[in-house]
Amino acid sequence: MPNLNRKRSAVWNHFSVESLTIAKCSYCKEGVSYSGGSTSNLMRHLKTKHVTVPLKRPLLVNDDNIDDPSDSDVPASTSASVSTGSSRVVSEAAGPSASNLPKQSAITQYISKPISLTKSKAIDLQITKFIVEHFHPFSLVEETEFRNLIKMLAPNYIVPSRKTISNSLLIQMYESVLEKVKTNLHDVSAVSLTTDGWTSINNQHYMALTVHFLNSETKLCSRLIGCINYNEQCTSVELAKFLMTTAEAWNIEHKISAVVTDNASNIVNAVKKNNWRHVPCFAHVLNIGIQRGLTHLKTVMTKINNIVAFFKQSSGALHKLQKHQKQMGLPDLKLIQECKTRWNSAYHMMERILKLKEPVLSTLAITNNDLNCITEEEWQTVSTACEFLKMFDELTTEISAENFVTISKQNLFYLFLLDYLRKFVFDINMQRDIISMAAEIKATLDKYFKNLEGNEVQSQAIILDPRFKKYGFSSDHKFETCKVGLARKLQDINVQMPNEPVEERPTTSIVQSSTSIWKQFDEQVSSVLGQNNPSVACIVELDKYLSENLLNRQQDPLKWWSERKLLYPRLYEMVKRRLCVPATSVPNERVFSKAGMVLNSKRTRLTTEKVEKIIFIQSNM
């Protein structure tokens, strides 16, 4: 056999010589030809059969035996060696024979474990969710540092491209969420809709529709069924077609109890053209009234706006303001700019400048004294206006809740506000501007809500809320009128009781007389027996419900109904049709807030189809 120490190729680290023409692989024990001294076959075998095995191995040799280990052909042992001074002692003699081969290292030392297809898809999904939910651009996956991060966390994971995310993974996620929403709506017996319009930064118009319903656990749920690019004319006819087409696509056109919108005539008429009940948005009416009322404070509001704008534009003045705040021991607060579309932004602007009055005036005295023109009387008016508007701000927050019953509170809030406004209107000691503002708001509320108790949806919701019942009405007469209408409505409901085991109770046996002495009596009362007369059964059920004690105002009426749905089956069906209606169309405003973050100045190239899908996923995740 040839002396292996003379063989200089690194391939001999992995083979032992069997004969002059055959070498045996140290891993699979297969014999490979190397006739003529050529190692081509050996190299080919190694690269095709053992791709993970490195060709070269580190050498551990005695410093005295070889000057430059890199020039040596002697395969070094990977066995442990002991270092003494500058010498290294090799524990085994070098050689390619099987007995002298080093212990084979685990393959995981050279290559990481391949990632499974399941995990790869899960990471794809999570990246897509991360991009969609947190308003990131699709190009995030092409960022160098993002790819470096993923490589550190999952070396064998292949990051999808931007086009893969937007054209494939986004659509897959949309289909998944779409199916989930359809499942949620499949067995629902009644829903309500809210709708509104929005124009994007690209001057593209969108219509949003949210659906609200009580699920099988009697919990109030909201889902977005579309934020759809709308290119037709905003006439009542076209809007009616659009609403009906969308409702039919979701198979809910016959389940709609009411539609909540603002008071624009075109959308109100569109709802009525589809024979759906319309409920005006309480928050929108409140906004109209207060915006009109604030016109009586136009002079002082203009001065405040100018002061806020000055501090927003001058970094030097802002720095001095913050310095004065710190010197006076005040919290580091910023001035708030008014937004014309939200009345409460004007309230928050006035409230904030009152808190910072002293540091603001001190800063203006040394930076721009021309703006320091608000009189003491005007400051008093602003203070009174803030006290006056505080209740409206709290009421707006409560009525705009999306996961709680609000429709039954509308009439009570209207009655509370009337009493509250009368105190200001008829107070002879009140500032004239405040009196005018209160009168303007009262007139607006009367215009839209004077006949609120005549709306079937809203009045029946008051009765069906166990916190209010008859105490939610302005008079006993209106309550009785609504009660009669509700009883009539209950007669049209066919109740199918769930198949649940019924506890057997002992019953008194009735002896049937052979004579007909009870015949006349039985015929006389059979028409009024609850079991045989639906109208009587409805009245009995309604009266029994109304005789129960009121629920505490802080408790959840839906939980109360969930526990009694078998006791009042007809009323429970009406609860699902009435208490699912929100008092405002604020859910659409929340959708548009998200849409504004999706389609911002840096993402104007997004197509309308992708915008629709992204907003749909975000709102229904």
XYZ file of C-alpha atoms in Angstrom:
621
model
C 0.000 0.000 0.000
C 1.251 3.459 -0.748
C 2.357 5.665 2.082
C -0.506 8.067 2.794
C 1.865 10.626 4.239
C 2.956 11.370 0.678
C -0.567 12.032 -0.523
C -1.015 15.792 -0.422
C -4.730 16.143 -1.445
C -7.140 17.073 1.347
C -9.609 14.515 0.003
C -7.576 11.793 1.701
C -8.830 13.109 5.037
C -12.042 11.238 4.220
C -10.848 8.003 2.547
C -8.741 5.002 3.479
C -6.797 2.901 0.952
C -8.146 -0.546 0.184
C -5.846 -1.363 -2.722
C -3.754 0.346 -5.358
C -6.921 1.379 -7.252
C -9.705 1.406 -4.600
C -10.228 3.773 -1.654
C -12.954 3.284 0.955
C -15.120 6.220 2.111
C -14.817 6.752 5.837
C -18.541 7.643 6.112
C -20.542 5.318 3.878
C -17.817 2.624 3.547
C -18.264 2.573 -0.239
C -15.287 1.705 -2.407
C -14.276 4.369 -4.930
C -11.762 4.003 -7.792
C -8.672 6.246 -7.876
C -6.716 4.485 -10.651
C -3.674 6.304 -11.890
C -3.474 8.289 -8.648
C -6.264 10.667 -9.690
C -8.559 11.864 -6.889
C -11.312 13.184 -9.171
C -13.612 10.245 -8.397
C -12.990 10.662 -4.681
C -13.783 14.378 -4.837
C -16.939 13.739 -6.868
C -18.107 11.119 -4.379
C -17.586 13.494 -1.472
C -19.439 16.393 -3.110
C -22.425 14.325 -4.229
C -22.866 11.902 -1.315
C -21.605 13.950 1.636
C -22.277 17.568 0.783
C -22.249 18.717 4.400
C -18.771 17.376 5.159
C -16.033 20.072 4.939
C -13.115 19.136 2.678
C -10.389 20.532 4.931
C -9.976 19.944 8.639
C -7.869 21.822 11.188
C -4.443 20.409 11.996
C -3.039 19.760 15.422
C 0.640 18.909 15.157
C 3.845 19.169 17.150
C 5.552 22.531 16.557
C 8.950 20.785 16.397
C 7.964 18.363 13.620
C 6.591 20.839 11.105
C 7.389 24.456 10.513
C 4.241 25.408 8.591
C 1.245 23.167 9.240
C -0.627 24.662 6.324
C 1.840 23.073 3.897
C 1.520 19.621 5.404
C -0.541 16.802 3.933
C -0.725 14.986 7.206
C -4.358 14.817 8.386
C -4.523 16.039 11.941
C -6.444 14.350 14.693
C -9.287 16.301 16.241
C -8.780 14.442 19.485
C -8.061 16.523 22.551
C -4.447 17.573 22.963
C -2.573 19.023 25.903
C -0.566 22.197 25.408
C 2.734 22.511 27.293
C 4.710 25.739 26.714
C 4.931 26.269 22.953
C 4.585 22.574 22.123
C 1.363 20.724 21.289
C 1.181 16.975 21.822
C -0.854 15.013 19.334
C -2.704 12.211 21.013
C -2.921 9.977 17.966
C -0.609 9.278 15.028
C -1.697 10.845 11.783
C -3.036 8.541 9.112
C -6.090 7.913 6.998
C -6.834 4.389 8.204
C -10.221 3.837 9.801
C -8.631 3.213 13.167
C -6.733 6.506 13.031
C -9.646 8.679 11.750
C -10.853 11.356 14.151
C -14.262 11.085 15.756
C -16.838 12.479 13.357
C -18.445 15.738 14.497
C -22.212 16.183 14.533
C -23.620 17.606 11.319
C -25.329 20.405 13.267
C -21.911 21.940 13.824
C -21.629 22.706 10.113
C -25.212 23.401 9.011
C -28.286 24.590 10.908
C -31.453 22.542 10.953
C -33.619 23.187 7.872
C -36.817 25.153 8.650
C -40.068 23.243 8.214
C -42.676 24.321 5.682
C -45.229 24.825 8.457
C -42.977 27.173 10.382
C -41.998 29.026 7.222
C -45.664 29.698 6.436
C -46.268 30.786 10.014
C -43.441 33.333 9.777
C -44.813 34.538 6.407
C -48.183 35.092 8.063
C -46.703 36.909 11.036
C -44.647 39.257 8.857
C -47.732 40.064 6.767
C -49.764 40.653 9.920
C -47.010 42.886 11.303
C -46.968 44.991 8.140
C -50.749 45.305 7.888
C -51.578 45.886 11.541
C -48.861 48.453 12.205
C -49.160 50.462 8.975
C -45.745 49.504 7.546
C -45.025 49.626 3.794
C -44.650 46.339 1.928
C -41.098 47.361 1.025
C -40.136 46.710 4.655
C -39.217 43.136 3.687
C -36.584 44.477 1.288
C -34.870 46.628 3.909
C -31.337 45.384 4.603
C -31.521 45.664 8.384
C -34.888 43.898 8.509
C -33.461 41.016 6.487
C -30.402 40.914 8.769
C -32.681 40.677 11.795
C -34.669 37.815 10.307
C -31.445 36.037 9.318
C -30.223 36.228 12.911
C -33.503 34.839 14.243
C -34.113 32.201 11.555
C -31.004 31.675 9.362
C -32.687 29.236 6.966
C -35.875 31.263 6.515
C -36.241 32.941 3.116
C -37.853 36.376 3.479
C -40.626 36.854 0.891
C -40.350 39.728 -1.549
C -42.507 42.828 -1.525
C -44.585 41.522 -4.432
C -45.115 38.183 -2.717
C -46.426 39.981 0.363
C -48.754 42.326 -1.524
C -49.931 39.999 -4.317
C -50.118 36.672 -2.527
C -49.850 36.694 1.264
C -52.086 39.752 1.687
C -54.807 38.127 -0.405
C -54.521 34.882 1.551
C -54.906 36.758 4.825
C -57.844 38.746 3.432
C -59.628 35.558 2.354
C -59.069 34.047 5.793
C -60.457 37.085 7.627
C -63.334 37.353 5.137
C -64.346 33.766 5.834
C -64.200 34.389 9.577
C -66.506 37.415 9.320
C -68.956 35.486 7.126
C -69.028 32.739 9.742
C -69.751 35.326 12.452
C -72.722 36.667 10.480
C -74.109 33.354 9.243
C -76.401 32.511 12.164
C -77.190 36.061 13.267
C -80.907 36.880 13.156
C -80.654 40.688 13.250
C -78.017 43.328 12.521
C -77.685 47.089 12.325
C -75.504 49.112 9.971
C -73.523 52.318 10.270
C -72.182 54.043 7.187
C -70.287 57.192 6.247
C -68.004 58.560 3.510
C -64.347 59.595 3.449
C -61.984 61.138 0.885
C -58.359 59.971 0.896
C -55.159 61.933 0.341
C -55.347 60.733 -3.291
C -58.771 62.374 -3.646
C -60.413 58.951 -3.837
C -63.798 58.549 -2.165
C -64.526 55.564 0.087
C -67.733 54.371 1.748
C -67.418 52.403 4.971
C -70.065 50.018 6.298
C -69.892 48.437 9.722
C -72.308 45.802 10.950
C -73.330 45.368 14.596
C -75.031 42.346 16.152
C -75.444 40.223 19.273
C -73.640 36.899 19.040
C -74.702 33.560 20.521
C -73.276 34.608 23.890
C -75.310 37.862 23.845
C -72.251 40.037 23.416
C -72.286 43.111 21.231
C -69.977 42.652 18.233
C -68.890 44.985 15.433
C -67.409 44.020 12.069
C -66.382 46.028 9.046
C -67.979 44.601 5.913
C -66.322 47.046 3.565
C -64.385 50.259 3.151
C -65.086 50.425 -0.544
C -63.862 52.813 -3.219
C -67.027 54.612 -4.368
C -66.908 56.363 -7.744
C -70.608 56.960 -8.404
C -72.500 60.191 -7.795
C -73.534 60.692 -4.171
C -77.244 60.898 -4.939
C -79.790 59.084 -2.807
C -80.603 56.700 -5.678
C -76.997 55.678 -6.279
C -76.258 55.410 -2.556
C -79.349 53.242 -2.076
C -78.135 50.875 -4.818
C -74.678 50.747 -3.276
C -76.011 49.931 0.209
C -78.372 47.259 -1.067
C -75.704 45.641 -3.266
C -73.299 45.429 -0.344
C -75.986 44.044 1.976
C -76.965 41.405 -0.587
C -73.335 40.385 -1.037
C -73.250 39.580 2.679
C -76.765 38.100 2.675
C -78.010 40.454 5.419
C -80.485 42.618 3.474
C -83.445 41.043 5.351
C -81.761 41.158 8.766
C -81.213 44.916 9.043
C -83.045 46.459 12.011
C -81.785 49.997 11.468
C -79.100 52.054 9.743
C -77.265 54.787 11.666
C -75.895 57.707 9.615
C -75.345 61.439 9.862
C -78.170 63.767 8.842
C -77.137 64.451 5.226
C -80.323 64.293 3.153
C -78.857 62.053 0.435
C -77.837 59.219 2.797
C -81.024 59.529 4.880
C -83.175 59.209 1.740
C -81.017 56.337 0.489
C -81.738 54.362 3.668
C -85.464 55.041 3.376
C -85.517 54.009 -0.301
C -84.357 50.543 0.795
C -87.225 50.426 3.352
C -84.799 50.345 6.266
C -85.311 52.284 9.493
C -83.038 55.292 9.900
C -81.484 56.392 13.209
C -79.685 59.767 13.302
C -76.178 59.778 14.730
C -76.371 61.349 18.195
C -72.740 62.507 18.140
C -73.224 64.184 14.751
C -76.243 66.146 15.973
C -74.326 67.156 19.088
C -71.391 68.285 16.942
C -73.662 70.415 14.730
C -75.250 72.096 17.742
C -72.014 72.885 19.563
C -70.248 74.089 16.404
C -73.113 76.519 15.872
C -72.934 77.556 19.509
C -69.189 78.194 19.330
C -69.758 80.843 16.641
C -70.868 83.140 19.490
C -67.320 82.860 20.888
C -65.696 83.551 17.524
C -63.760 86.650 18.659
C -61.999 85.080 21.612
C -61.566 81.750 19.808
C -59.719 83.529 16.989
C -57.331 85.107 19.507
C -56.655 81.745 21.153
C -56.068 80.086 17.776
C -53.521 82.759 16.858
C -51.640 82.240 20.133
C -51.543 78.447 19.675
C -50.405 78.821 16.051
C -47.587 81.163 17.164
C -46.187 78.612 19.618
C -46.564 75.827 17.045
C -44.497 77.779 14.499
C -41.827 79.336 16.746
C -39.425 76.869 18.348
C -37.806 79.681 20.359
C -41.113 80.784 21.850
C -42.028 77.171 22.615
C -38.722 76.678 24.424
C -39.345 79.787 26.561
C -42.876 78.585 27.320
C -41.566 75.224 28.530
C -38.952 77.021 30.630
C -41.613 79.186 32.278
C -43.773 76.126 32.950
C -40.870 74.477 34.730
C -40.119 77.607 36.767
C -43.750 77.862 37.889
C -43.878 74.187 38.859
C -46.464 73.327 36.205
C -46.531 70.033 34.273
C -44.905 69.996 30.830
C -48.037 70.327 28.683
C -48.428 71.386 25.074
C -51.005 73.734 23.633
C -53.737 72.053 21.578
C -54.816 73.234 18.114
C -58.509 73.281 17.217
C -59.776 70.888 14.531
C -62.790 72.297 12.719
C -64.471 68.906 12.247
C -64.434 67.992 15.959
C -66.115 70.342 18.410
C -64.377 68.830 21.443
C -60.990 69.909 20.032
C -62.116 73.519 20.618
C -63.050 72.603 24.186
C -59.684 70.918 24.765
C -57.867 73.927 23.265
C -59.617 76.322 25.664
C -59.135 74.009 28.627
C -55.403 73.660 27.945
C -54.703 77.385 27.488
C -56.486 78.069 30.784
C -54.126 75.644 32.535
C -51.122 77.361 30.933
C -52.468 80.922 31.164
C -49.674 82.332 33.350
C -46.664 80.860 31.458
C -48.314 81.717 28.108
C -48.825 85.359 29.044
C -45.314 85.588 30.488
C -43.801 84.198 27.293
C -45.880 86.437 25.029
C -44.737 89.499 27.010
C -41.142 88.922 25.874
C -41.685 87.313 22.449
C -44.826 88.717 20.786
C -46.797 91.061 23.004
C -49.220 91.893 20.155
C -50.880 88.492 20.696
C -51.411 89.254 24.374
C -54.786 90.859 23.646
C -57.320 88.661 25.452
C -59.200 90.809 27.971
C -59.979 89.688 31.512
C -63.668 89.499 30.623
C -62.843 87.211 27.691
C -60.751 85.000 29.940
C -63.770 84.683 32.225
C -65.959 83.777 29.249
C -63.485 81.056 28.219
C -63.469 79.666 31.760
C -67.280 79.555 31.899
C -67.434 77.981 28.420
C -65.101 75.197 29.556
C -67.288 74.473 32.568
C -70.347 74.512 30.307
C -68.849 72.183 27.666
C -67.331 69.672 30.088
C -70.602 67.745 30.369
C -70.910 67.531 26.587
C -67.393 66.125 26.341
C -68.134 63.385 28.892
C -71.449 62.602 27.205
C -69.797 62.329 23.759
C -67.273 59.838 25.103
C -69.968 57.651 26.665
C -72.376 57.709 23.732
C -69.565 56.813 21.281
C -68.821 53.462 22.930
C -68.832 50.561 20.475
C -68.897 47.490 22.742
C -71.706 48.618 25.044
C -75.424 49.290 24.599
C -75.936 52.966 23.745
C -79.178 53.241 21.734
C -81.316 53.120 24.888
C -79.451 56.091 26.429
C -80.234 58.582 23.668
C -83.566 59.812 24.985
C -82.300 60.116 28.537
C -79.289 62.104 27.370
C -81.555 64.386 25.367
C -83.784 64.994 28.424
C -80.745 65.592 30.646
C -79.313 68.106 28.176
C -82.593 70.010 27.931
C -82.668 70.541 31.695
C -78.974 71.422 31.691
C -79.285 73.959 28.872
C -82.342 75.656 30.400
C -80.250 76.549 33.465
C -77.875 78.542 31.276
C -80.489 80.010 28.932
C -82.591 81.461 31.769
C -79.720 82.537 34.036
C -79.790 86.332 34.007
C -76.334 86.513 35.592
C -74.694 84.455 32.847
C -72.482 86.046 30.178
C -74.415 86.899 27.042
C -72.184 84.796 24.761
C -72.715 81.708 26.921
C -76.484 82.223 26.942
C -76.493 82.525 23.143
C -74.369 79.394 22.794
C -76.686 77.374 25.070
C -79.776 78.570 23.172
C -78.195 77.594 19.828
C -77.384 74.081 21.057
C -80.883 73.614 22.515
C -82.520 74.637 19.241
C -80.421 72.111 17.305
C -81.193 69.262 19.706
C -84.926 70.058 19.576
C -84.851 70.015 15.786
C -83.477 66.483 15.546
C -84.576 64.808 18.784
C -87.933 66.348 19.671
C -89.765 63.286 18.319
C -87.104 60.784 19.301
C -89.579 58.762 21.419
C -91.715 58.320 18.325
C -88.942 56.343 16.597
C -89.904 52.687 16.987
C -86.341 51.390 17.226
C -85.198 53.874 19.842
C -88.326 53.797 22.013
C -88.504 49.988 22.107
C -84.800 49.843 22.954
C -85.528 51.953 26.052
C -88.165 49.509 27.299
C -85.970 46.495 26.564
C -83.056 47.903 28.544
C -83.581 46.506 32.092
C -81.789 49.571 33.495
C -84.452 52.012 32.269
C -87.803 50.521 31.149
C -90.542 53.135 31.683
C -88.149 55.492 33.479
C -86.395 56.251 30.211
C -89.457 58.119 28.854
C -90.483 61.710 29.351
C -94.074 60.750 30.264
C -96.207 57.731 31.206
C -98.341 58.310 28.123
C -95.390 57.866 25.754
C -94.311 54.785 27.661
C -97.779 53.189 27.375
C -97.918 53.978 23.668
C -94.562 52.306 23.104
C -95.578 49.336 25.268
C -98.648 48.677 23.125
C -96.561 48.822 19.949
C -93.987 46.450 21.411
C -96.663 43.939 22.484
C -98.079 44.001 18.949
C -94.599 43.427 17.558
C -94.030 40.441 19.852
C -97.055 38.634 18.380
C -95.276 38.325 15.029
C -92.328 36.482 16.550
C -92.239 32.711 16.241
C -90.139 31.349 19.066
C -88.268 28.082 18.665
C -87.031 26.956 22.025
C -83.620 25.233 22.096
C -83.511 21.481 22.601
C -82.473 21.471 26.209
C -83.441 18.927 28.856
C -86.423 20.167 30.803
C -86.720 19.293 34.434
C -89.791 17.203 35.035
C -92.086 18.598 37.644
C -94.933 16.789 39.356
C -98.283 17.833 37.955
C -101.673 17.459 39.436
C -103.659 14.830 37.568
C -106.933 16.026 36.160
C -109.824 13.635 36.300
C -111.806 13.772 33.102
C -115.457 13.622 33.891
C -117.590 11.395 31.774
C -120.192 14.096 31.781
C -119.880 17.401 29.935
C -120.355 19.586 33.013
C -116.988 21.409 32.322
C -117.470 21.696 28.571
C -119.011 25.164 28.589
C -116.387 26.523 30.960
C -113.506 25.026 28.979
C -114.766 26.578 25.755
C -115.148 29.951 27.484
C -111.545 30.172 28.812
C -109.714 28.368 26.016
C -109.447 31.568 24.012
C -107.562 33.374 26.779
C -105.195 30.602 27.857
C -101.609 31.800 27.312
C -100.541 28.537 25.781
C -103.139 28.724 23.049
C -103.236 32.471 22.493
C -100.031 34.172 21.282
C -101.287 37.696 22.080
C -102.014 36.775 25.672
C -98.660 34.999 25.991
C -96.870 38.128 24.724
C -98.683 40.381 27.164
C -97.969 38.035 30.058
C -94.288 37.857 29.126
C -94.006 41.644 28.756
C -95.827 42.378 32.023
C -93.701 39.874 33.904
C -90.538 41.507 32.551
C -91.688 45.017 33.423
C -92.581 43.936 36.971
C -88.981 42.910 37.682
C -86.728 45.297 39.572
C -84.578 47.701 37.578
C -81.017 46.647 36.874
C -78.292 48.813 38.376
C -77.189 51.420 35.831
C -73.552 50.307 36.120
C -74.348 46.690 35.223
C -74.405 45.111 31.773
C -77.961 44.729 30.364
C -76.788 42.129 27.826
C -75.500 39.860 30.583
C -78.875 40.219 32.293
C -80.655 39.162 29.108
C -78.261 36.282 28.503
C -79.289 34.788 31.837
C -83.031 35.183 31.089
C -83.306 34.430 27.394
C -85.216 31.210 28.101
C -87.549 32.959 30.533
C -88.466 35.700 28.010
C -87.941 34.075 24.584
C -90.010 36.574 22.551
C -88.564 39.590 24.278
C -85.066 38.186 23.793
C -85.629 38.054 20.041
C -86.635 41.720 20.123
C -83.561 42.526 22.221
C -81.357 41.128 19.439
C -83.113 43.441 16.965
C -83.011 46.608 19.059
C -80.051 46.667 21.417
C -77.624 45.858 18.588
C -78.149 49.356 17.179
C -75.419 51.872 18.146
C -76.360 55.457 18.981
C -73.687 56.925 16.688
C -71.819 56.278 13.446
C -68.504 56.718 15.270
C -67.374 53.169 14.291
C -66.986 54.493 10.737
C -64.890 57.409 11.983
C -62.550 54.904 13.634
C -62.275 53.043 10.339
C -61.347 56.262 8.537
C -58.719 57.085 11.167
C -57.038 53.781 10.302
C -57.497 54.430 6.592
C -55.675 57.740 6.944
C -52.691 55.918 8.452
C -52.742 53.255 5.733
C -52.907 55.711 2.844
C -50.536 58.437 4.005
C -48.141 60.706 2.097
C -45.517 57.942 1.909
C -47.889 55.273 0.599
C -49.881 57.046 -2.101
C -49.040 54.360 -4.672
C -51.259 51.780 -3.000
C -54.095 50.706 -5.273
C -57.673 51.032 -4.064
C -58.024 47.224 -4.032
C -55.096 46.841 -1.652
C -56.317 49.711 0.527
C -59.713 48.003 0.832
C -58.115 44.708 1.824
C -55.691 46.235 4.328
C -58.423 48.215 6.106
C -60.749 45.203 6.119
C -58.079 43.014 7.729
C -57.118 45.681 10.261
C -60.681 46.260 11.388
C -61.563 42.573 11.725
C -58.372 41.034 13.115
